[in-house]
């Protein structure tokens, strides 16, 4: 996982397809115990837009590679996920 110079822990990010409320697969090494830093809902268009949806998502408690959405259907759009690893 890449690190940012001067940042104390590895961080990861992924741009994934949106979907219905529920689980979303995230490529990379996101896992239980990591810290979810942000989830942005990206809507494509002539001028793409973003909405911060971090409070509606969590890292799955027992499965690696998964975040969970409790509220908003993002089907047809995209999600940008940023997290910090608990392995520093």
JSON list of N, CA and C in Angstrom, two decimals:
[
{"chain": "A", "resi": 1, "resn": "UNK", "atom": "N", "xyz": [0.85, -1.17, 0.00]},
{"chain": "A", "resi": 1, "resn": "UNK", "atom": "CA", "xyz": [0.00, 0.00, 0.00]},
{"chain": "A", "resi": 1, "resn": "UNK", "atom": "C", "xyz": [0.90, 1.24, 0.00]},
{"chain": "A", "resi": 2, "resn": "UNK", "atom": "N", "xyz": [0.58, 2.24, -0.79]},
{"chain": "A", "resi": 2, "resn": "UNK", "atom": "CA", "xyz": [1.44, 3.43, -0.86]},
{"chain": "A", "resi": 2, "resn": "UNK", "atom": "C", "xyz": [1.40, 4.23, 0.44]},
{"chain": "A", "resi": 3, "resn": "UNK", "atom": "N", "xyz": [2.46, 4.93, 0.71]},
{"chain": "A", "resi": 3, "resn": "UNK", "atom": "CA", "xyz": [2.47, 5.84, 1.85]},
{"chain": "A", "resi": 3, "resn": "UNK", "atom": "C", "xyz": [2.77, 7.25, 1.35]},
{"chain": "A", "resi": 4, "resn": "UNK", "atom": "N", "xyz": [2.31, 8.22, 2.07]},
{"chain": "A", "resi": 4, "resn": "UNK", "atom": "CA", "xyz": [2.59, 9.61, 1.77]},
{"chain": "A", "resi": 4, "resn": "UNK", "atom": "C", "xyz": [3.78, 10.02, 2.63]},
{"chain": "A", "resi": 5, "resn": "UNK", "atom": "N", "xyz": [4.79, 10.62, 2.04]},
{"chain": "A", "resi": 5, "resn": "UNK", "atom": "CA", "xyz": [5.97, 11.03, 2.78]},
{"chain": "A", "resi": 5, "resn": "UNK", "atom": "C", "xyz": [5.54, 11.87, 3.98]},
{"chain": "A", "resi": 6, "resn": "UNK", "atom": "N", "xyz": [6.00, 11.48, 5.15]},
{"chain": "A", "resi": 6, "resn": "UNK", "atom": "CA", "xyz": [5.68, 12.20, 6.36]},
{"chain": "A", "resi": 6, "resn": "UNK", "atom": "C", "xyz": [4.41, 11.73, 7.06]},
{"chain": "A", "resi": 7, "resn": "UNK", "atom": "N", "xyz": [3.59, 10.94, 6.38]},
{"chain": "A", "resi": 7, "resn": "UNK", "atom": "CA", "xyz": [2.38, 10.41, 7.00]},
{"chain": "A", "resi": 7, "resn": "UNK", "atom": "C", "xyz": [2.77, 9.17, 7.77]},
{"chain": "A", "resi": 8, "resn": "UNK", "atom": "N", "xyz": [2.25, 9.00, 8.98]},
{"chain": "A", "resi": 8, "resn": "UNK", "atom": "CA", "xyz": [2.76, 7.97, 9.89]},
{"chain": "A", "resi": 8, "resn": "UNK", "atom": "C", "xyz": [2.30, 6.54, 9.59]},
{"chain": "A", "resi": 9, "resn": "UNK", "atom": "N", "xyz": [1.25, 6.36, 8.78]},
{"chain": "A", "resi": 9, "resn": "UNK", "atom": "CA", "xyz": [0.75, 5.01, 8.48]},
{"chain": "A", "resi": 9, "resn": "UNK", "atom": "C", "xyz": [0.47, 4.89, 6.99]},
{"chain": "A", "resi": 10, "resn": "UNK", "atom": "N", "xyz": [0.45, 3.66, 6.47]},
{"chain": "A", "resi": 10, "resn": "UNK", "atom": "CA", "xyz": [0.07, 3.47, 5.06]},
{"chain": "A", "resi": 10, "resn": "UNK", "atom": "C", "xyz": [-1.38, 3.88, 4.83]},
{"chain": "A", "resi": 11, "resn": "UNK", "atom": "N", "xyz": [-1.65, 4.45, 3.66]},
{"chain": "A", "resi": 11, "resn": "UNK", "atom": "CA", "xyz": [-3.01, 4.82, 3.28]},
{"chain": "A", "resi": 11, "resn": "UNK", "atom": "C", "xyz": [-3.35, 4.17, 1.96]},
{"chain": "A", "resi": 12, "resn": "UNK", "atom": "N", "xyz": [-4.62, 3.94, 1.73]},
{"chain": "A", "resi": 12, "resn": "UNK", "atom": "CA", "xyz": [-5.08, 3.37, 0.47]},
{"chain": "A", "resi": 12, "resn": "UNK", "atom": "C", "xyz": [-6.26, 4.14, -0.06]},
{"chain": "A", "resi": 13, "resn": "UNK", "atom": "N", "xyz": [-6.47, 4.06, -1.36]},
{"chain": "A", "resi": 13, "resn": "UNK", "atom": "CA", "xyz": [-7.65, 4.68, -1.94]},
{"chain": "A", "resi": 13, "resn": "UNK", "atom": "C", "xyz": [-8.10, 3.84, -3.13]},
{"chain": "A", "resi": 14, "resn": "UNK", "atom": "N", "xyz": [-9.37, 3.95, -3.45]},
{"chain": "A", "resi": 14, "resn": "UNK", "atom": "CA", "xyz": [-9.93, 3.23, -4.59]},
{"chain": "A", "resi": 14, "resn": "UNK", "atom": "C", "xyz": [-11.13, 3.99, -5.12]},
{"chain": "A", "resi": 15, "resn": "UNK", "atom": "N", "xyz": [-11.30, 3.95, -6.43]},
{"chain": "A", "resi": 15, "resn": "UNK", "atom": "CA", "xyz": [-12.50, 4.46, -7.08]},
{"chain": "A", "resi": 15, "resn": "UNK", "atom": "C", "xyz": [-13.28, 3.24, -7.54]},
{"chain": "A", "resi": 16, "resn": "UNK", "atom": "N", "xyz": [-14.49, 3.08, -7.00]},
{"chain": "A", "resi": 16, "resn": "UNK", "atom": "CA", "xyz": [-15.28, 1.88, -7.27]},
{"chain": "A", "resi": 16, "resn": "UNK", "atom": "C", "xyz": [-16.66, 2.26, -7.80]},
{"chain": "A", "resi": 17, "resn": "UNK", "atom": "N", "xyz": [-17.33, 1.34, -8.49]},
{"chain": "A", "resi": 17, "resn": "UNK", "atom": "CA", "xyz": [-18.71, 1.61, -8.90]},
{"chain": "A", "resi": 17, "resn": "UNK", "atom": "C", "xyz": [-19.60, 1.71, -7.68]},
{"chain": "A", "resi": 18, "resn": "UNK", "atom": "N", "xyz": [-20.56, 2.62, -7.74]},
{"chain": "A", "resi": 18, "resn": "UNK", "atom": "CA", "xyz": [-21.57, 2.70, -6.68]},
{"chain": "A", "resi": 18, "resn": "UNK", "atom": "C", "xyz": [-22.51, 1.50, -6.79]},
{"chain": "A", "resi": 19, "resn": "UNK", "atom": "N", "xyz": [-23.51, 1.48, -5.93]},
{"chain": "A", "resi": 19, "resn": "UNK", "atom": "CA", "xyz": [-24.45, 0.37, -5.94]},
{"chain": "A", "resi": 19, "resn": "UNK", "atom": "C", "xyz": [-25.55, 0.58, -4.92]},
{"chain": "A", "resi": 20, "resn": "UNK", "atom": "N", "xyz": [-26.38, -0.42, -4.75]},
{"chain": "A", "resi": 20, "resn": "UNK", "atom": "CA", "xyz": [-27.47, -0.32, -3.79]},
{"chain": "A", "resi": 20, "resn": "UNK", "atom": "C", "xyz": [-26.94, -0.30, -2.35]},
{"chain": "A", "resi": 21, "resn": "UNK", "atom": "N", "xyz": [-27.81, 0.02, -1.43]},
{"chain": "A", "resi": 21, "resn": "UNK", "atom": "CA", "xyz": [-27.47, -0.04, -0.01]},
{"chain": "A", "resi": 21, "resn": "UNK", "atom": "C", "xyz": [-26.97, -1.44, 0.29]},
{"chain": "A", "resi": 22, "resn": "UNK", "atom": "N", "xyz": [-25.89, -1.56, 1.07]},
{"chain": "A", "resi": 22, "resn": "UNK", "atom": "CA", "xyz": [-25.32, -2.86, 1.41]},
{"chain": "A", "resi": 22, "resn": "UNK", "atom": "C", "xyz": [-23.82, -2.85, 1.26]},
{"chain": "A", "resi": 23, "resn": "UNK", "atom": "N", "xyz": [-23.26, -4.01, 0.93]},
{"chain": "A", "resi": 23, "resn": "UNK", "atom": "CA", "xyz": [-21.81, -4.16, 0.84]},
{"chain": "A", "resi": 23, "resn": "UNK", "atom": "C", "xyz": [-21.27, -3.72, -0.52]},
{"chain": "A", "resi": 24, "resn": "UNK", "atom": "N", "xyz": [-20.06, -3.16, -0.49]},
{"chain": "A", "resi": 24, "resn": "UNK", "atom": "CA", "xyz": [-19.36, -2.75, -1.70]},
{"chain": "A", "resi": 24, "resn": "UNK", "atom": "C", "xyz": [-17.94, -3.29, -1.63]},
{"chain": "A", "resi": 25, "resn": "UNK", "atom": "N", "xyz": [-17.51, -3.99, -2.67]},
{"chain": "A", "resi": 25, "resn": "UNK", "atom": "CA", "xyz": [-16.15, -4.53, -2.74]},
{"chain": "A", "resi": 25, "resn": "UNK", "atom": "C", "xyz": [-15.17, -3.40, -3.03]},
{"chain": "A", "resi": 26, "resn": "UNK", "atom": "N", "xyz": [-14.05, -3.38, -2.29]},
{"chain": "A", "resi": 26, "resn": "UNK", "atom": "CA", "xyz": [-13.02, -2.36, -2.46]},
{"chain": "A", "resi": 26, "resn": "UNK", "atom": "C", "xyz": [-11.70, -3.07, -2.77]},
{"chain": "A", "resi": 27, "resn": "UNK", "atom": "N", "xyz": [-11.14, -2.85, -3.97]},
{"chain": "A", "resi": 27, "resn": "UNK", "atom": "CA", "xyz": [-9.84, -3.46, -4.27]},
{"chain": "A", "resi": 27, "resn": "UNK", "atom": "C", "xyz": [-8.76, -2.83, -3.39]},
{"chain": "A", "resi": 28, "resn": "UNK", "atom": "N", "xyz": [-7.73, -3.57, -3.12]},
{"chain": "A", "resi": 28, "resn": "UNK", "atom": "CA", "xyz": [-6.68, -3.08, -2.24]},
{"chain": "A", "resi": 28, "resn": "UNK", "atom": "C", "xyz": [-6.68, -3.88, -0.97]},
{"chain": "A", "resi": 29, "resn": "UNK", "atom": "N", "xyz": [-6.23, -3.29, 0.09]},
{"chain": "A", "resi": 29, "resn": "UNK", "atom": "CA", "xyz": [-6.04, -4.06, 1.32]},
{"chain": "A", "resi": 29, "resn": "UNK", "atom": "C", "xyz": [-6.86, -3.52, 2.49]},
{"chain": "A", "resi": 30, "resn": "UNK", "atom": "N", "xyz": [-8.01, -2.91, 2.22]},
{"chain": "A", "resi": 30, "resn": "UNK", "atom": "CA", "xyz": [-8.86, -2.42, 3.31]},
{"chain": "A", "resi": 30, "resn": "UNK", "atom": "C", "xyz": [-9.34, -3.62, 4.13]},
{"chain": "A", "resi": 31, "resn": "UNK", "atom": "N", "xyz": [-9.32, -3.48, 5.45]},
{"chain": "A", "resi": 31, "resn": "UNK", "atom": "CA", "xyz": [-9.68, -4.62, 6.31]},
{"chain": "A", "resi": 31, "resn": "UNK", "atom": "C", "xyz": [-10.24, -4.14, 7.65]},
{"chain": "A", "resi": 32, "resn": "UNK", "atom": "N", "xyz": [-10.89, -5.03, 8.39]},
{"chain": "A", "resi": 32, "resn": "UNK", "atom": "CA", "xyz": [-11.38, -4.67, 9.71]},
{"chain": "A", "resi": 32, "resn": "UNK", "atom": "C", "xyz": [-10.24, -4.12, 10.56]},
{"chain": "A", "resi": 33, "resn": "UNK", "atom": "N", "xyz": [-10.50, -3.08, 11.31]},
{"chain": "A", "resi": 33, "resn": "UNK", "atom": "CA", "xyz": [-9.48, -2.45, 12.15]},
{"chain": "A", "resi": 33, "resn": "UNK", "atom": "C", "xyz": [-8.83, -1.25, 11.49]},
{"chain": "A", "resi": 34, "resn": "UNK", "atom": "N", "xyz": [-8.98, -1.10, 10.16]},
{"chain": "A", "resi": 34, "resn": "UNK", "atom": "CA", "xyz": [-8.49, 0.10, 9.49]},
{"chain": "A", "resi": 34, "resn": "UNK", "atom": "C", "xyz": [-9.42, 1.27, 9.80]},
{"chain": "A", "resi": 35, "resn": "UNK", "atom": "N", "xyz": [-8.99, 2.47, 9.45]},
{"chain": "A", "resi": 35, "resn": "UNK", "atom": "CA", "xyz": [-9.78, 3.67, 9.69]},
{"chain": "A", "resi": 35, "resn": "UNK", "atom": "C", "xyz": [-10.27, 4.22, 8.36]},
{"chain": "A", "resi": 36, "resn": "UNK", "atom": "N", "xyz": [-11.58, 4.35, 8.24]},
{"chain": "A", "resi": 36, "resn": "UNK", "atom": "CA", "xyz": [-12.17, 4.93, 7.04]},
{"chain": "A", "resi": 36, "resn": "UNK", "atom": "C", "xyz": [-12.04, 6.44, 7.13]},
{"chain": "A", "resi": 37, "resn": "UNK", "atom": "N", "xyz": [-11.29, 7.04, 6.21]},
{"chain": "A", "resi": 37, "resn": "UNK", "atom": "CA", "xyz": [-11.06, 8.48, 6.24]},
{"chain": "A", "resi": 37, "resn": "UNK", "atom": "C", "xyz": [-12.11, 9.25, 5.46]},
{"chain": "A", "resi": 38, "resn": "UNK", "atom": "N", "xyz": [-12.53, 8.72, 4.32]},
{"chain": "A", "resi": 38, "resn": "UNK", "atom": "CA", "xyz": [-13.59, 9.40, 3.57]},
{"chain": "A", "resi": 38, "resn": "UNK", "atom": "C", "xyz": [-14.19, 8.49, 2.52]},
{"chain": "A", "resi": 39, "resn": "UNK", "atom": "N", "xyz": [-15.45, 8.75, 2.21]},
{"chain": "A", "resi": 39, "resn": "UNK", "atom": "CA", "xyz": [-16.14, 8.13, 1.08]},
{"chain": "A", "resi": 39, "resn": "UNK", "atom": "C", "xyz": [-16.86, 9.28, 0.37]},
{"chain": "A", "resi": 40, "resn": "UNK", "atom": "N", "xyz": [-16.48, 9.50, -0.88]},
{"chain": "A", "resi": 40, "resn": "UNK", "atom": "CA", "xyz": [-17.12, 10.53, -1.68]},
{"chain": "A", "resi": 40, "resn": "UNK", "atom": "C", "xyz": [-17.96, 9.87, -2.76]},
{"chain": "A", "resi": 41, "resn": "UNK", "atom": "N", "xyz": [-19.18, 10.33, -2.90]},
{"chain": "A", "resi": 41, "resn": "UNK", "atom": "CA", "xyz": [-20.11, 9.86, -3.93]},
{"chain": "A", "resi": 41, "resn": "UNK", "atom": "C", "xyz": [-19.90, 10.77, -5.14]},
{"chain": "A", "resi": 42, "resn": "UNK", "atom": "N", "xyz": [-19.39, 10.20, -6.24]},
{"chain": "A", "resi": 42, "resn": "UNK", "atom": "CA", "xyz": [-19.06, 10.96, -7.44]},
{"chain": "A", "resi": 42, "resn": "UNK", "atom": "C", "xyz": [-20.12, 10.70, -8.50]},
{"chain": "A", "resi": 43, "resn": "UNK", "atom": "N", "xyz": [-20.73, 11.76, -8.99]},
{"chain": "A", "resi": 43, "resn": "UNK", "atom": "CA", "xyz": [-21.72, 11.67, -10.06]},
{"chain": "A", "resi": 43, "resn": "UNK", "atom": "C", "xyz": [-21.07, 12.18, -11.34]},
{"chain": "A", "resi": 44, "resn": "UNK", "atom": "N", "xyz": [-21.06, 11.34, -12.37]},
{"chain": "A", "resi": 44, "resn": "UNK", "atom": "CA", "xyz": [-20.47, 11.71, -13.65]},
{"chain": "A", "resi": 44, "resn": "UNK", "atom": "C", "xyz": [-21.37, 12.72, -14.35]},
{"chain": "A", "resi": 45, "resn": "UNK", "atom": "N", "xyz": [-20.77, 13.54, -15.17]},
{"chain": "A", "resi": 45, "resn": "UNK", "atom": "CA", "xyz": [-21.53, 14.51, -15.95]},
{"chain": "A", "resi": 45, "resn": "UNK", "atom": "C", "xyz": [-20.58, 15.47, -16.63]},
{"chain": "A", "resi": 46, "resn": "UNK", "atom": "N", "xyz": [-21.13, 16.48, -17.33]},
{"chain": "A", "resi": 46, "resn": "UNK", "atom": "CA", "xyz": [-20.30, 17.48, -17.99]},
{"chain": "A", "resi": 46, "resn": "UNK", "atom": "C", "xyz": [-19.36, 18.12, -16.97]},
{"chain": "A", "resi": 47, "resn": "UNK", "atom": "N", "xyz": [-19.86, 18.32, -15.78]},
{"chain": "A", "resi": 47, "resn": "UNK", "atom": "CA", "xyz": [-19.05, 18.72, -14.64]},
{"chain": "A", "resi": 47, "resn": "UNK", "atom": "C", "xyz": [-19.34, 17.72, -13.52]},
{"chain": "A", "resi": 48, "resn": "UNK", "atom": "N", "xyz": [-18.44, 16.76, -13.29]},
{"chain": "A", "resi": 48, "resn": "UNK", "atom": "CA", "xyz": [-18.69, 15.78, -12.23]},
{"chain": "A", "resi": 48, "resn": "UNK", "atom": "C", "xyz": [-18.87, 16.48, -10.88]},
{"chain": "A", "resi": 49, "resn": "UNK", "atom": "N", "xyz": [-19.68, 15.88, -10.03]},
{"chain": "A", "resi": 49, "resn": "UNK", "atom": "CA", "xyz": [-19.92, 16.44, -8.69]},
{"chain": "A", "resi": 49, "resn": "UNK", "atom": "C", "xyz": [-19.59, 15.40, -7.65]},
{"chain": "A", "resi": 50, "resn": "UNK", "atom": "N", "xyz": [-19.36, 15.84, -6.42]},
{"chain": "A", "resi": 50, "resn": "UNK", "atom": "CA", "xyz": [-19.06, 14.94, -5.31]},
{"chain": "A", "resi": 50, "resn": "UNK", "atom": "C", "xyz": [-19.88, 15.33, -4.10]},
{"chain": "A", "resi": 51, "resn": "UNK", "atom": "N", "xyz": [-20.26, 14.32, -3.33]},
{"chain": "A", "resi": 51, "resn": "UNK", "atom": "CA", "xyz": [-20.95, 14.50, -2.06]},
{"chain": "A", "resi": 51, "resn": "UNK", "atom": "C", "xyz": [-20.24, 13.64, -1.03]},
{"chain": "A", "resi": 52, "resn": "UNK", "atom": "N", "xyz": [-19.92, 14.21, 0.12]},
{"chain": "A", "resi": 52, "resn": "UNK", "atom": "CA", "xyz": [-19.28, 13.45, 1.19]},
{"chain": "A", "resi": 52, "resn": "UNK", "atom": "C", "xyz": [-20.32, 12.54, 1.84]},
{"chain": "A", "resi": 53, "resn": "UNK", "atom": "N", "xyz": [-20.09, 11.23, 1.77]},
{"chain": "A", "resi": 53, "resn": "UNK", "atom": "CA", "xyz": [-21.00, 10.25, 2.35]},
{"chain": "A", "resi": 53, "resn": "UNK", "atom": "C", "xyz": [-20.31, 9.42, 3.44]},
{"chain": "A", "resi": 54, "resn": "UNK", "atom": "N", "xyz": [-19.19, 9.91, 3.95]},
{"chain": "A", "resi": 54, "resn": "UNK", "atom": "CA", "xyz": [-18.41, 9.14, 4.92]},
{"chain": "A", "resi": 54, "resn": "UNK", "atom": "C", "xyz": [-19.25, 8.63, 6.08]},
{"chain": "A", "resi": 55, "resn": "UNK", "atom": "N", "xyz": [-20.13, 9.46, 6.61]},
{"chain": "A", "resi": 55, "resn": "UNK", "atom": "CA", "xyz": [-20.91, 9.07, 7.78]},
{"chain": "A", "resi": 55, "resn": "UNK", "atom": "C", "xyz": [-21.88, 7.93, 7.50]},
{"chain": "A", "resi": 56, "resn": "UNK", "atom": "N", "xyz": [-22.15, 7.64, 6.23]},
{"chain": "A", "resi": 56, "resn": "UNK", "atom": "CA", "xyz": [-23.09, 6.58, 5.86]},
{"chain": "A", "resi": 56, "resn": "UNK", "atom": "C", "xyz": [-22.41, 5.24, 5.62]},
{"chain": "A", "resi": 57, "resn": "UNK", "atom": "N", "xyz": [-21.07, 5.20, 5.68]},
{"chain": "A", "resi": 57, "resn": "UNK", "atom": "CA", "xyz": [-20.31, 4.00, 5.38]},
{"chain": "A", "resi": 57, "resn": "UNK", "atom": "C", "xyz": [-19.47, 3.56, 6.57]},
{"chain": "A", "resi": 58, "resn": "UNK", "atom": "N", "xyz": [-19.13, 2.27, 6.58]},
{"chain": "A", "resi": 58, "resn": "UNK", "atom": "CA", "xyz": [-18.20, 1.74, 7.57]},
{"chain": "A", "resi": 58, "resn": "UNK", "atom": "C", "xyz": [-17.42, 0.59, 6.92]},
{"chain": "A", "resi": 59, "resn": "UNK", "atom": "N", "xyz": [-16.27, 0.28, 7.49]},
{"chain": "A", "resi": 59, "resn": "UNK", "atom": "CA", "xyz": [-15.51, -0.88, 7.05]},
{"chain": "A", "resi": 59, "resn": "UNK", "atom": "C", "xyz": [-16.17, -2.11, 7.67]},
{"chain": "A", "resi": 60, "resn": "UNK", "atom": "N", "xyz": [-16.36, -3.15, 6.87]},
{"chain": "A", "resi": 60, "resn": "UNK", "atom": "CA", "xyz": [-17.02, -4.36, 7.37]},
{"chain": "A", "resi": 60, "resn": "UNK", "atom": "C", "xyz": [-16.27, -4.88, 8.59]},
{"chain": "A", "resi": 61, "resn": "UNK", "atom": "N", "xyz": [-17.00, -5.30, 9.60]},
{"chain": "A", "resi": 61, "resn": "UNK", "atom": "CA", "xyz": [-16.43, -5.71, 10.88]},
{"chain": "A", "resi": 61, "resn": "UNK", "atom": "C", "xyz": [-15.65, -7.03, 10.81]},
{"chain": "A", "resi": 62, "resn": "UNK", "atom": "N", "xyz": [-15.97, -7.90, 9.85]},
{"chain": "A", "resi": 62, "resn": "UNK", "atom": "CA", "xyz": [-15.31, -9.21, 9.83]},
{"chain": "A", "resi": 62, "resn": "UNK", "atom": "C", "xyz": [-14.71, -9.59, 8.48]},
{"chain": "A", "resi": 63, "resn": "UNK", "atom": "N", "xyz": [-15.05, -8.89, 7.40]},
{"chain": "A", "resi": 63, "resn": "UNK", "atom": "CA", "xyz": [-14.55, -9.24, 6.06]},
{"chain": "A", "resi": 63, "resn": "UNK", "atom": "C", "xyz": [-13.55, -8.20, 5.57]},
{"chain": "A", "resi": 64, "resn": "UNK", "atom": "N", "xyz": [-12.47, -8.65, 4.99]},
{"chain": "A", "resi": 64, "resn": "UNK", "atom": "CA", "xyz": [-11.56, -7.74, 4.32]},
{"chain": "A", "resi": 64, "resn": "UNK", "atom": "C", "xyz": [-12.10, -7.37, 2.94]},
{"chain": "A", "resi": 65, "resn": "UNK", "atom": "N", "xyz": [-11.69, -6.20, 2.44]},
{"chain": "A", "resi": 65, "resn": "UNK", "atom": "CA", "xyz": [-12.06, -5.78, 1.10]},
{"chain": "A", "resi": 65, "resn": "UNK", "atom": "C", "xyz": [-13.48, -5.31, 0.93]},
{"chain": "A", "resi": 66, "resn": "UNK", "atom": "N", "xyz": [-14.16, -4.95, 2.04]},
{"chain": "A", "resi": 66, "resn": "UNK", "atom": "CA", "xyz": [-15.58, -4.59, 1.96]},
{"chain": "A", "resi": 66, "resn": "UNK", "atom": "C", "xyz": [-15.87, -3.37, 2.83]},
{"chain": "A", "resi": 67, "resn": "UNK", "atom": "N", "xyz": [-16.66, -2.43, 2.26]},
{"chain": "A", "resi": 67, "resn": "UNK", "atom": "CA", "xyz": [-17.28, -1.38, 3.07]},
{"chain": "A", "resi": 67, "resn": "UNK", "atom": "C", "xyz": [-18.78, -1.58, 2.99]},
{"chain": "A", "resi": 68, "resn": "UNK", "atom": "N", "xyz": [-19.49, -1.01, 3.97]},
{"chain": "A", "resi": 68, "resn": "UNK", "atom": "CA", "xyz": [-20.94, -1.15, 4.02]},
{"chain": "A", "resi": 68, "resn": "UNK", "atom": "C", "xyz": [-21.60, 0.22, 4.01]},
{"chain": "A", "resi": 69, "resn": "UNK", "atom": "N", "xyz": [-22.68, 0.33, 3.24]},
{"chain": "A", "resi": 69, "resn": "UNK", "atom": "CA", "xyz": [-23.46, 1.55, 3.12]},
{"chain": "A", "resi": 69, "resn": "UNK", "atom": "C", "xyz": [-24.81, 1.30, 3.78]},
{"chain": "A", "resi": 70, "resn": "UNK", "atom": "N", "xyz": [-25.18, 2.15, 4.72]},
{"chain": "A", "resi": 70, "resn": "UNK", "atom": "CA", "xyz": [-26.44, 1.96, 5.45]},
{"chain": "A", "resi": 70, "resn": "UNK", "atom": "C", "xyz": [-27.60, 2.79, 4.91]},
{"chain": "A", "resi": 71, "resn": "UNK", "atom": "N", "xyz": [-27.34, 3.71, 3.98]},
{"chain": "A", "resi": 71, "resn": "UNK", "atom": "CA", "xyz": [-28.35, 4.73, 3.69]},
{"chain": "A", "resi": 71, "resn": "UNK", "atom": "C", "xyz": [-28.68, 4.97, 2.23]},
{"chain": "A", "resi": 72, "resn": "UNK", "atom": "N", "xyz": [-27.68, 5.24, 1.40]},
{"chain": "A", "resi": 72, "resn": "UNK", "atom": "CA", "xyz": [-27.91, 5.83, 0.08]},
{"chain": "A", "resi": 72, "resn": "UNK", "atom": "C", "xyz": [-27.61, 4.88, -1.06]},
{"chain": "A", "resi": 73, "resn": "UNK", "atom": "N", "xyz": [-28.53, 4.79, -2.02]},
{"chain": "A", "resi": 73, "resn": "UNK", "atom": "CA", "xyz": [-28.31, 4.03, -3.24]},
{"chain": "A", "resi": 73, "resn": "UNK", "atom": "C", "xyz": [-27.44, 4.89, -4.16]},
{"chain": "A", "resi": 74, "resn": "UNK", "atom": "N", "xyz": [-26.26, 4.38, -4.53]},
{"chain": "A", "resi": 74, "resn": "UNK", "atom": "CA", "xyz": [-25.34, 5.11, -5.41]},
{"chain": "A", "resi": 74, "resn": "UNK", "atom": "C", "xyz": [-25.20, 4.42, -6.77]},
{"chain": "A", "resi": 75, "resn": "UNK", "atom": "N", "xyz": [-26.16, 3.59, -7.13]},
{"chain": "A", "resi": 75, "resn": "UNK", "atom": "CA", "xyz": [-26.13, 2.85, -8.39]},
{"chain": "A", "resi": 75, "resn": "UNK", "atom": "C", "xyz": [-25.99, 3.81, -9.57]},
{"chain": "A", "resi": 76, "resn": "UNK", "atom": "N", "xyz": [-25.09, 3.47, -10.49]},
{"chain": "A", "resi": 76, "resn": "UNK", "atom": "CA", "xyz": [-24.87, 4.29, -11.68]},
{"chain": "A", "resi": 76, "resn": "UNK", "atom": "C", "xyz": [-23.82, 5.36, -11.48]},
{"chain": "A", "resi": 77, "resn": "UNK", "atom": "N", "xyz": [-23.39, 5.56, -10.26]},
{"chain": "A", "resi": 77, "resn": "UNK", "atom": "CA", "xyz": [-22.37, 6.56, -9.94]},
{"chain": "A", "resi": 77, "resn": "UNK", "atom": "C", "xyz": [-21.11, 5.85, -9.44]},
{"chain": "A", "resi": 78, "resn": "UNK", "atom": "N", "xyz": [-20.23, 6.58, -8.79]},
{"chain": "A", "resi": 78, "resn": "UNK", "atom": "CA", "xyz": [-18.96, 6.04, -8.33]},
{"chain": "A", "resi": 78, "resn": "UNK", "atom": "C", "xyz": [-18.71, 6.45, -6.89]},
{"chain": "A", "resi": 79, "resn": "UNK", "atom": "N", "xyz": [-17.83, 5.71, -6.22]},
{"chain": "A", "resi": 79, "resn": "UNK", "atom": "CA", "xyz": [-17.42, 6.03, -4.85]},
{"chain": "A", "resi": 79, "resn": "UNK", "atom": "C", "xyz": [-15.90, 6.10, -4.81]},
{"chain": "A", "resi": 80, "resn": "UNK", "atom": "N", "xyz": [-15.39, 7.17, -4.21]},
{"chain": "A", "resi": 80, "resn": "UNK", "atom": "CA", "xyz": [-13.95, 7.28, -3.96]},
{"chain": "A", "resi": 80, "resn": "UNK", "atom": "C", "xyz": [-13.74, 7.01, -2.48]},
{"chain": "A", "resi": 81, "resn": "UNK", "atom": "N", "xyz": [-13.00, 5.97, -2.17]},
{"chain": "A", "resi": 81, "resn": "UNK", "atom": "CA", "xyz": [-12.80, 5.50, -0.79]},
{"chain": "A", "resi": 81, "resn": "UNK", "atom": "C", "xyz": [-11.35, 5.75, -0.39]},
{"chain": "A", "resi": 82, "resn": "UNK", "atom": "N", "xyz": [-11.14, 6.34, 0.78]},
{"chain": "A", "resi": 82, "resn": "UNK", "atom": "CA", "xyz": [-9.81, 6.61, 1.32]},
{"chain": "A", "resi": 82, "resn": "UNK", "atom": "C", "xyz": [-9.75, 6.04, 2.73]},
{"chain": "A", "resi": 83, "resn": "UNK", "atom": "N", "xyz": [-8.69, 5.28, 3.04]},
{"chain": "A", "resi": 83, "resn": "UNK", "atom": "CA", "xyz": [-8.56, 4.68, 4.38]},
{"chain": "A", "resi": 83, "resn": "UNK", "atom": "C", "xyz": [-7.11, 4.67, 4.83]},
{"chain": "A", "resi": 84, "resn": "UNK", "atom": "N", "xyz": [-6.94, 4.57, 6.15]},
{"chain": "A", "resi": 84, "resn": "UNK", "atom": "CA", "xyz": [-5.61, 4.42, 6.77]},
{"chain": "A", "resi": 84, "resn": "UNK", "atom": "C", "xyz": [-5.51, 3.01, 7.33]},
{"chain": "A", "resi": 85, "resn": "UNK", "atom": "N", "xyz": [-4.38, 2.37, 7.09]},
{"chain": "A", "resi": 85, "resn": "UNK", "atom": "CA", "xyz": [-4.16, 1.01, 7.55]},
{"chain": "A", "resi": 85, "resn": "UNK", "atom": "C", "xyz": [-3.78, 1.00, 9.03]},
{"chain": "A", "resi": 86, "resn": "UNK", "atom": "N", "xyz": [-4.19, -0.05, 9.73]},
{"chain": "A", "resi": 86, "resn": "UNK", "atom": "CA", "xyz": [-3.80, -0.19, 11.13]},
{"chain": "A", "resi": 86, "resn": "UNK", "atom": "C", "xyz": [-2.42, -0.82, 11.24]},
{"chain": "A", "resi": 87, "resn": "UNK", "atom": "N", "xyz": [-1.78, -1.10, 10.11]},
{"chain": "A", "resi": 87, "resn": "UNK", "atom": "CA", "xyz": [-0.41, -1.64, 10.09]},
{"chain": "A", "resi": 87, "resn": "UNK", "atom": "C", "xyz": [0.54, -0.52, 9.77]},
{"chain": "A", "resi": 88, "resn": "UNK", "atom": "N", "xyz": [1.12, 0.10, 10.77]},
{"chain": "A", "resi": 88, "resn": "UNK", "atom": "CA", "xyz": [2.00, 1.23, 10.53]},
{"chain": "A", "resi": 88, "resn": "UNK", "atom": "C", "xyz": [3.37, 0.84, 10.51]}
]
